[in-house]
Tab-separated table of C-alpha atoms and ligand atoms in Angstrom:
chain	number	residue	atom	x	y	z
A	1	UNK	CA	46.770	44.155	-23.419
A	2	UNK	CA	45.073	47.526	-24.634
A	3	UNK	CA	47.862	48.670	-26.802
A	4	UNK	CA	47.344	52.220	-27.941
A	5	UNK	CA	46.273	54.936	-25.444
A	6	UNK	CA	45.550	58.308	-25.848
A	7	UNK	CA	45.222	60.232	-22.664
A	8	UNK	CA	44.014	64.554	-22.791
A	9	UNK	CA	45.037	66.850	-19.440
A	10	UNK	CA	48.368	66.597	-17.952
A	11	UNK	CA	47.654	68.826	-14.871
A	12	UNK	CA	48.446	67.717	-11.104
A	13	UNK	CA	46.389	64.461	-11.249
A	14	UNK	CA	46.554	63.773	-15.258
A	15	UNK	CA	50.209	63.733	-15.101
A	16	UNK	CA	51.007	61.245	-12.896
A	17	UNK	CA	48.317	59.143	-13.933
A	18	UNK	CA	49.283	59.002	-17.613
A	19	UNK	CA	53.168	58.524	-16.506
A	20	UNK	CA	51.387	55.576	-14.789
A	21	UNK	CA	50.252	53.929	-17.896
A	22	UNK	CA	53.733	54.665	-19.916
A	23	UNK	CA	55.683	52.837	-17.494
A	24	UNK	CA	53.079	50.037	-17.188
A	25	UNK	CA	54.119	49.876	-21.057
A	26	UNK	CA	50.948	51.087	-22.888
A	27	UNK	CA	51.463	52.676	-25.641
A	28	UNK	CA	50.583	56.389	-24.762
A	29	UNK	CA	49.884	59.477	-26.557
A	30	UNK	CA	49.281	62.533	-24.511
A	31	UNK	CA	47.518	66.016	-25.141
A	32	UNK	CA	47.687	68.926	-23.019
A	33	UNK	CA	46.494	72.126	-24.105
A	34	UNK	CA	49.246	73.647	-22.619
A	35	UNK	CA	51.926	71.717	-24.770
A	36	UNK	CA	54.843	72.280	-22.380
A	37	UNK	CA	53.397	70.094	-19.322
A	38	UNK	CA	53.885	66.979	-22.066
A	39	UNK	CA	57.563	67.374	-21.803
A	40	UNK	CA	57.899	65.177	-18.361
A	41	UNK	CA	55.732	62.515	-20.594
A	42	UNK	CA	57.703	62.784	-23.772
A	43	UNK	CA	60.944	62.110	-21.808
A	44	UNK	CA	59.465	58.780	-20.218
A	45	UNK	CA	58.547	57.741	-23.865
A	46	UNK	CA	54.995	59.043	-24.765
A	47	UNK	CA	54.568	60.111	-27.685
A	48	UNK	CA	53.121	63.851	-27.820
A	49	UNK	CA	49.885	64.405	-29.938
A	50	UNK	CA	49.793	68.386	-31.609
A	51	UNK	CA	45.530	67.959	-31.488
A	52	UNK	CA	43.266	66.224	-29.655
A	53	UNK	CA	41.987	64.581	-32.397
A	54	UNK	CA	45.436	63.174	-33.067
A	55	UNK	CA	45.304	61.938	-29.687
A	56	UNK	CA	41.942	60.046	-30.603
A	57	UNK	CA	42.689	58.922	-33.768
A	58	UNK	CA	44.084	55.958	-33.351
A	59	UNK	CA	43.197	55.256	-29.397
A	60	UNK	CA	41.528	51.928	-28.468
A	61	UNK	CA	41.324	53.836	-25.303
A	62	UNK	CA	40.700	57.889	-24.455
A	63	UNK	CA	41.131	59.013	-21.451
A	64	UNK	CA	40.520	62.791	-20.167
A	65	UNK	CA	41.531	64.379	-17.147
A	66	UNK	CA	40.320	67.742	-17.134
A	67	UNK	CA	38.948	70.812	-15.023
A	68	UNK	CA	35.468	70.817	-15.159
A	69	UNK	CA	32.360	70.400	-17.164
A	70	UNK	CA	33.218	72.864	-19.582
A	71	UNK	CA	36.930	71.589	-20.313
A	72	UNK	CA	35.320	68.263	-21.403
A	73	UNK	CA	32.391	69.706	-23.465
A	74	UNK	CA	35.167	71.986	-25.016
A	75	UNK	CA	37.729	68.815	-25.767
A	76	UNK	CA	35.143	66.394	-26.606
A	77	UNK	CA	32.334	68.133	-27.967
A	78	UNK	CA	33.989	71.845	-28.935
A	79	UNK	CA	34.579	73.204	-32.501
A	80	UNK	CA	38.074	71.419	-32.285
A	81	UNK	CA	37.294	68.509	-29.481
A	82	UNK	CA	38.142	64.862	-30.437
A	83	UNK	CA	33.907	63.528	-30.943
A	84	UNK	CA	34.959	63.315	-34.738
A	85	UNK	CA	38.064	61.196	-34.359
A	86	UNK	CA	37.141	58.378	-31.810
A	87	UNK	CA	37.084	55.450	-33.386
A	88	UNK	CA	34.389	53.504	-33.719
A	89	UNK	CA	34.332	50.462	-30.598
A	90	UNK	CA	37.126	53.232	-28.738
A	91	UNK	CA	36.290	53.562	-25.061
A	92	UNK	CA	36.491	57.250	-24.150
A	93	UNK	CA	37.210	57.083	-19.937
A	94	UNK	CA	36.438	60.750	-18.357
A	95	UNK	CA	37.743	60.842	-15.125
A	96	UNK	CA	37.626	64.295	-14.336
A	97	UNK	CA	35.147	65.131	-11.381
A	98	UNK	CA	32.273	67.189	-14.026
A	99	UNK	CA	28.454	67.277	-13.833
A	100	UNK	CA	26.299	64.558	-14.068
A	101	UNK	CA	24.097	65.915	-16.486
A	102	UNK	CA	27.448	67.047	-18.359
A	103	UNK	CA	29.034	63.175	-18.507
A	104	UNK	CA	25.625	62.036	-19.879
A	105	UNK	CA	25.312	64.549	-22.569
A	106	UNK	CA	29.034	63.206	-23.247
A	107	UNK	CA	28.168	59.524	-23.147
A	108	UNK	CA	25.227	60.121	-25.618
A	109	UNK	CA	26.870	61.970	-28.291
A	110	UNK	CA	29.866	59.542	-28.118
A	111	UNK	CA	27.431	56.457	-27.959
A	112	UNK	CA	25.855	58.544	-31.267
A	113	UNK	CA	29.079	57.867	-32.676
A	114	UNK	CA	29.899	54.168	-32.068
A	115	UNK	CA	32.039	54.401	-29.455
A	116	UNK	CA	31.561	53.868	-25.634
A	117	UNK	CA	31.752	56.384	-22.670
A	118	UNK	CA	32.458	55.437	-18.986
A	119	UNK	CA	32.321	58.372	-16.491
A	120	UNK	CA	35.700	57.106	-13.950
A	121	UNK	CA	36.223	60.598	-11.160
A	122	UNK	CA	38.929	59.113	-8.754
A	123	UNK	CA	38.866	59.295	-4.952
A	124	UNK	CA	42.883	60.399	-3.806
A	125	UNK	CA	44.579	63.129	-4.034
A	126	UNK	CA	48.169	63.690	-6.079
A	127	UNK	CA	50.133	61.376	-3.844
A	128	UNK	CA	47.720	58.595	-4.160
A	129	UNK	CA	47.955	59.295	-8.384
A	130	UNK	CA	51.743	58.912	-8.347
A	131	UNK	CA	51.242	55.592	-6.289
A	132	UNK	CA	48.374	54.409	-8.666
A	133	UNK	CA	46.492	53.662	-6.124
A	134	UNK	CA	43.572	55.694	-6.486
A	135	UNK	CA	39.980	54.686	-6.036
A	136	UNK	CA	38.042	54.497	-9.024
A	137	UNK	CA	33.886	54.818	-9.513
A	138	UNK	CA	32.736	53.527	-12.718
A	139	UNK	CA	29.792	54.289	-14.705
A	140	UNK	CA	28.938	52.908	-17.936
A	141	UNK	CA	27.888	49.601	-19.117
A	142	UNK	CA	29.575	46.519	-16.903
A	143	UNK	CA	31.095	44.852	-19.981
A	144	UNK	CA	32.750	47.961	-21.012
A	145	UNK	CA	34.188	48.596	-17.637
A	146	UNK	CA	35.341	44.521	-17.748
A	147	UNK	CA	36.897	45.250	-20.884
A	148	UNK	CA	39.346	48.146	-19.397
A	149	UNK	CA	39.494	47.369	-15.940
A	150	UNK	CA	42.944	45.889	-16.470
A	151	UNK	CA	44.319	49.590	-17.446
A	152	UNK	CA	42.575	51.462	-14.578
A	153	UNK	CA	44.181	49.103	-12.467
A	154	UNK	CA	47.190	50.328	-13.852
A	155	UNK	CA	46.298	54.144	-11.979
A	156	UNK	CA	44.179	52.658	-8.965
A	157	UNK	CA	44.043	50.077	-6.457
A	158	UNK	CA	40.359	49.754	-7.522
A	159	UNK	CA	37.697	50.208	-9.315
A	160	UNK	CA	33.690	49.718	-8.492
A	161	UNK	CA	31.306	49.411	-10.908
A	162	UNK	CA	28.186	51.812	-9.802
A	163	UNK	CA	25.551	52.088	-12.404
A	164	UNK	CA	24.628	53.728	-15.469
A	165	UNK	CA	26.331	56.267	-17.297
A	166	UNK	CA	26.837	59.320	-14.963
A	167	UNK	CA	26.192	57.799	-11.496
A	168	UNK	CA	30.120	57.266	-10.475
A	169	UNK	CA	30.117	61.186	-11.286
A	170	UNK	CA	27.077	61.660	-8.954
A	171	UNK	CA	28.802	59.502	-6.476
A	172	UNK	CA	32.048	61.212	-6.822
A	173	UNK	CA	30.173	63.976	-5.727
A	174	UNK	CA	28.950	62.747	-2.783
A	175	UNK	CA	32.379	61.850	-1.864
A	176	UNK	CA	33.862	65.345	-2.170
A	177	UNK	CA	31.135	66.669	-0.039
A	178	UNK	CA	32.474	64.234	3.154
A	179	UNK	CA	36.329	65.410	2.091
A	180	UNK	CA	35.448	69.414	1.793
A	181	UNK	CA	33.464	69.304	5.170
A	182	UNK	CA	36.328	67.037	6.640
A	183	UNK	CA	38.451	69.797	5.556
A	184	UNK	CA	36.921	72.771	7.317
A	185	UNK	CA	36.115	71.322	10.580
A	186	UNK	CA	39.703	69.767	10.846
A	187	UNK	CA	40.631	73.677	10.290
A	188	UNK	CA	38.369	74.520	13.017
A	189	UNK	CA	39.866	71.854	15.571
A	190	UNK	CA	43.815	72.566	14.395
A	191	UNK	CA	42.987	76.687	14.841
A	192	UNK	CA	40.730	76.359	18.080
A	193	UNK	CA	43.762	74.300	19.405
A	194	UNK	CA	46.260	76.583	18.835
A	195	UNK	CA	44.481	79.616	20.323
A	196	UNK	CA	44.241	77.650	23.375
A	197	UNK	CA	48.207	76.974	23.099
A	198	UNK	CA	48.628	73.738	21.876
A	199	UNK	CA	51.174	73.783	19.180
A	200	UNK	CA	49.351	72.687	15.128
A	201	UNK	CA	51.819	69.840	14.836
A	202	UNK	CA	50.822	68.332	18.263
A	203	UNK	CA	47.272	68.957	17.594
A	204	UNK	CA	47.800	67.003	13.793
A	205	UNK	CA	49.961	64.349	15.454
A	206	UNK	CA	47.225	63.425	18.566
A	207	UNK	CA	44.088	63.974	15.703
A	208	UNK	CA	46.353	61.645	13.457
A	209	UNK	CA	46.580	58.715	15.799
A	210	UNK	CA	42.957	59.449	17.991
A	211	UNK	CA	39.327	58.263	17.324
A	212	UNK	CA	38.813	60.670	14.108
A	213	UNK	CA	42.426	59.453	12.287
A	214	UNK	CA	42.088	58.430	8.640
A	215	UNK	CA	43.927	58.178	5.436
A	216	UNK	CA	42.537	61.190	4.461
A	217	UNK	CA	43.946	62.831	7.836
A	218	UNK	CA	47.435	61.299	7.215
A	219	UNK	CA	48.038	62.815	3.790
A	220	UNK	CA	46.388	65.952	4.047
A	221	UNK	CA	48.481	66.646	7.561
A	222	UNK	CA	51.396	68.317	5.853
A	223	UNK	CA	48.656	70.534	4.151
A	224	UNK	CA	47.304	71.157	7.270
A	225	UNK	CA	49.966	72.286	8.909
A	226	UNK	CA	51.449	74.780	5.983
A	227	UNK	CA	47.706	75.244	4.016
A	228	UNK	CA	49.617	78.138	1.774
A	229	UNK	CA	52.449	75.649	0.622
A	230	UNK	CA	52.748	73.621	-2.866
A	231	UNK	CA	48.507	72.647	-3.975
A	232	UNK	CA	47.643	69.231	-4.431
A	233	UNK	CA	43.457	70.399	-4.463
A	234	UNK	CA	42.661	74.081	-4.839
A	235	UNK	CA	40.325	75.736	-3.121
A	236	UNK	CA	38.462	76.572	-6.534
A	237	UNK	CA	38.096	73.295	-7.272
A	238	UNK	CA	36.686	71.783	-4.086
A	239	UNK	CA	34.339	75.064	-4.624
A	240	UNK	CA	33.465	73.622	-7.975
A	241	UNK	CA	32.199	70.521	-6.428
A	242	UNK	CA	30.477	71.540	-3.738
A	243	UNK	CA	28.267	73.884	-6.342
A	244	UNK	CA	27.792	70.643	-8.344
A	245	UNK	CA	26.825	68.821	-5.210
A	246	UNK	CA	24.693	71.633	-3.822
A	247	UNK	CA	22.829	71.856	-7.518
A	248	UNK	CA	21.962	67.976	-7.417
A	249	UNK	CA	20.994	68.594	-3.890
A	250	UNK	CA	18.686	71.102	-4.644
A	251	UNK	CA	17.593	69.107	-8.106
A	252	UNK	CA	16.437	66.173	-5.161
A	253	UNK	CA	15.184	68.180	-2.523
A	254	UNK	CA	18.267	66.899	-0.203
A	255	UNK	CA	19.150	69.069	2.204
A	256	UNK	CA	23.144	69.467	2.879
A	257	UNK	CA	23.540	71.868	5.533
A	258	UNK	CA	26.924	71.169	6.297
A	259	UNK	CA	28.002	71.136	2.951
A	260	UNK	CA	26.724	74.844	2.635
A	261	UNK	CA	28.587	76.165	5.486
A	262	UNK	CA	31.759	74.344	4.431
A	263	UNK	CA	30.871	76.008	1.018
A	264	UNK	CA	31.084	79.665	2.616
A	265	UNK	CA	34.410	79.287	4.576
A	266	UNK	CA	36.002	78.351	0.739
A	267	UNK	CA	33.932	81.546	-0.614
A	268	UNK	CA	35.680	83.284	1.717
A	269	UNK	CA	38.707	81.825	1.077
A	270	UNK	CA	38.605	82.718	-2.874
A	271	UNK	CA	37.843	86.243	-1.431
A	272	UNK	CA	41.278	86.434	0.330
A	273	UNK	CA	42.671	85.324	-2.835
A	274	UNK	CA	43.865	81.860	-1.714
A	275	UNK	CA	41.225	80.242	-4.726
A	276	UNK	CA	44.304	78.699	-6.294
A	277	UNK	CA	45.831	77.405	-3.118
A	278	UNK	CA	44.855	73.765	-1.607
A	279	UNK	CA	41.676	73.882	0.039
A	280	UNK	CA	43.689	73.302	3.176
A	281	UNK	CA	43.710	77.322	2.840
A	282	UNK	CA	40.673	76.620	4.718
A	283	UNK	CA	42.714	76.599	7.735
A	284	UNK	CA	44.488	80.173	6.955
A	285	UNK	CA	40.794	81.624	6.699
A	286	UNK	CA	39.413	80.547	9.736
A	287	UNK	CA	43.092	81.654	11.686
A	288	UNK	CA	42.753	85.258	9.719
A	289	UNK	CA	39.062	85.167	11.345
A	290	UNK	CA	39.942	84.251	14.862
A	291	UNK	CA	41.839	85.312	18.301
A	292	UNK	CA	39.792	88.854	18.312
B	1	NAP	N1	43.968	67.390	-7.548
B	1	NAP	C1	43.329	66.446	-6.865
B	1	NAP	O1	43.718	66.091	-5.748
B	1	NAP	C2	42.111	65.759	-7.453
B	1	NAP	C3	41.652	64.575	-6.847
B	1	NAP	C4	40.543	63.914	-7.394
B	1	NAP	C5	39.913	64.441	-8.519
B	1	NAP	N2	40.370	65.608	-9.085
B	1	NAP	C6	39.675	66.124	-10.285
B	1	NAP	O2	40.530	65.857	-11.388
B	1	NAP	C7	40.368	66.884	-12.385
B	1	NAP	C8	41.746	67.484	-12.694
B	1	NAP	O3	42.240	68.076	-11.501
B	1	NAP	P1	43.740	68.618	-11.391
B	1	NAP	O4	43.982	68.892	-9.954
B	1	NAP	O5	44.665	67.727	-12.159
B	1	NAP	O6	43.574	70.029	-12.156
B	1	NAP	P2	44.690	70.926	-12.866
B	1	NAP	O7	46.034	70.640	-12.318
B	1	NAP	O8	44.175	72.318	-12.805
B	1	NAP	O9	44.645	70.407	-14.389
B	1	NAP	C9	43.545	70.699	-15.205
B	1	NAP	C10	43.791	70.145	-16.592
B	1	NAP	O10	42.644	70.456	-17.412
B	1	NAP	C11	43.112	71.111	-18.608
B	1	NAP	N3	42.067	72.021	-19.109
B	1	NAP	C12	41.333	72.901	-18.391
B	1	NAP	N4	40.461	73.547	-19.197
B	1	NAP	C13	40.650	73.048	-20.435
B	1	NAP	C14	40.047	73.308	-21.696
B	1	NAP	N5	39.049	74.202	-21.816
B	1	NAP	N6	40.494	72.633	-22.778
B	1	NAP	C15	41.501	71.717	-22.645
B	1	NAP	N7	42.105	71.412	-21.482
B	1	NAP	C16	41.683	72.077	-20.387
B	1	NAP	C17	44.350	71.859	-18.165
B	1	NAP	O11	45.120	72.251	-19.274
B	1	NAP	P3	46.244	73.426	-19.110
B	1	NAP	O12	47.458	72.746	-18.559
B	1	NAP	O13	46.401	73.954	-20.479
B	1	NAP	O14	45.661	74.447	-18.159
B	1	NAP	C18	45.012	70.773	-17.297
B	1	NAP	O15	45.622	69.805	-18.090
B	1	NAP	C19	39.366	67.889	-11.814
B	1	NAP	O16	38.091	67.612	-12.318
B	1	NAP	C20	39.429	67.631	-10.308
B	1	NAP	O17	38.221	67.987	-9.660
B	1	NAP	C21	41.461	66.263	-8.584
């Protein structure tokens, strides 16, 4: 077993996840810029690093679970990220949903310094982290992935290996696009419902159990039905992805048409100010727009 973990990003996924690998009994120490979010980790027995590059230092294993491309240039590759303090043979696992071109830039400096990137994004939402039963893509060589499988098993139910360095993160993209569309035209049906009468928790219940159910259907419902309640995806985020997936679209001449009009509805959600709410808020925009 892996024994010393250092894990970087204790938001709504990171957390979980890392409390995942304390209790599977890794030894775990966490970073979170914001140092009070480590307190739920410190009491279940991580230990609690002041700098990223104390969380490095001694890591067989990195992981980071933050933001966006930028939050993982600024940890790993920033004035005070952790590049320096990986040691050589360490594994640094992003699985933070970033650009492509970002994770590669990652993988190459790291691989610069003797230590090996894999690019990990997770499919699931916050429930699915607390479970540990995510879906993991890997990219990154195969015998690196074979040699920490074991510990992402430890946060997922399982991981697929999918090519080179960067192409889980293009995959992950490709993903989000089928979610965020999913998303809006669910908010469509559920509001188009109810203006004809029928009641949003009938309409959830008869989509949840007809042709179109899914598991992505059953654990989004209760978002569904209160959009504005506590977030488990913002709105920002799912933005943040679809721009990704719209840039790579446009960098291969694919055309996404449905992923661009799913991409307005959250633009307009941002402008309404619900940015920071799930992107179930998708719902409240299209029931602000309607019934005229
Ligand atoms: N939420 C989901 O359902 C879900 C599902 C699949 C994938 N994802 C992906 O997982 C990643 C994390 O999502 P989340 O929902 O956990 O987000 P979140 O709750 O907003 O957490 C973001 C984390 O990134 C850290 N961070 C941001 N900018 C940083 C910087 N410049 N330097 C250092 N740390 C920085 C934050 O630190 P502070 O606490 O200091 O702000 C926080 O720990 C995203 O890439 C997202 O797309 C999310």
């Amino acid at each position: 077993m892996t024994q010393k973990i250092g894990f970087i990003g204790l938001g709504r996924m990171g957390s979980p996840m890392a409390l995942n690998l304390v209790r599977a009994g890794y030894s775990v120490t966490v970073y979170n810029r914001t140092p009070e979010k480590t307190k739920p980790l410190a009491e279940a027995g991580a230990a609690v690093a002041g700098s990223l590059a104390e969380a490095a230092s001694n890591a067989e294993i990195v992981f980071t679970m933050v933001s966006d491309s930028t939050a993982l240039q600024d940890v790993v590759l920033g004035p005070v990220g952790l590049l320096d303090s990986l040691q050589p043979g360490s594994v640094l696992i992003d699985m933070s949903t970033v650009d492509p071109k970002v994770s590669r830039q990652v993988a190459e400096a790291v691989r610069a310094r003797g230590a090996y990137m894999l690019d990990a994004p997770v499919s699931g939402s916050t429930m699915l982290a607390e479970q540990g039963t995510l879906s993991i893509m890997v990219g990154g060589e195969e015998s690196v992935h074979e040699r920490v499988r074991e510990v992402l098993l430890k946060m997922g139910s399982r991981t697929t290996h999918v090519g080179p360095n960067g192409a889980a993160a293009s995959l992950k993209l490709a993903v989000n696009i089928i979610i965020g569309v999913t998303m809006e035209v669910l908010a469509e049906s559920v509001v188009l419902a109810q203006r004809a009468g029928v009641a949003p928790e009938i309409a959830v219940e008869v989509l949840s159990n007809s042709a179109v159910a899914s598991p992505f259907l059953k654990y989004k419902a209760p978002q569904l039905l209160q959009p504005l309640g506590p977030a488990a995806f913002t709105a920002s985020m799912m933005q943040k992805d679809f721009t990704l997936a719209l840039q790579m679209a446009r960098e291969t001449g694919v055309p996404l048409p449905a992923t661009a009009a799913a991409n307005e509805v959250l633009t307009m959600a941002r402008g309404l100010g619900l940015g920071d709410h799930d992107f179930a808020a998708v719902t409240t925009v299209i029931r602000q727009l309607s019934g005229g």
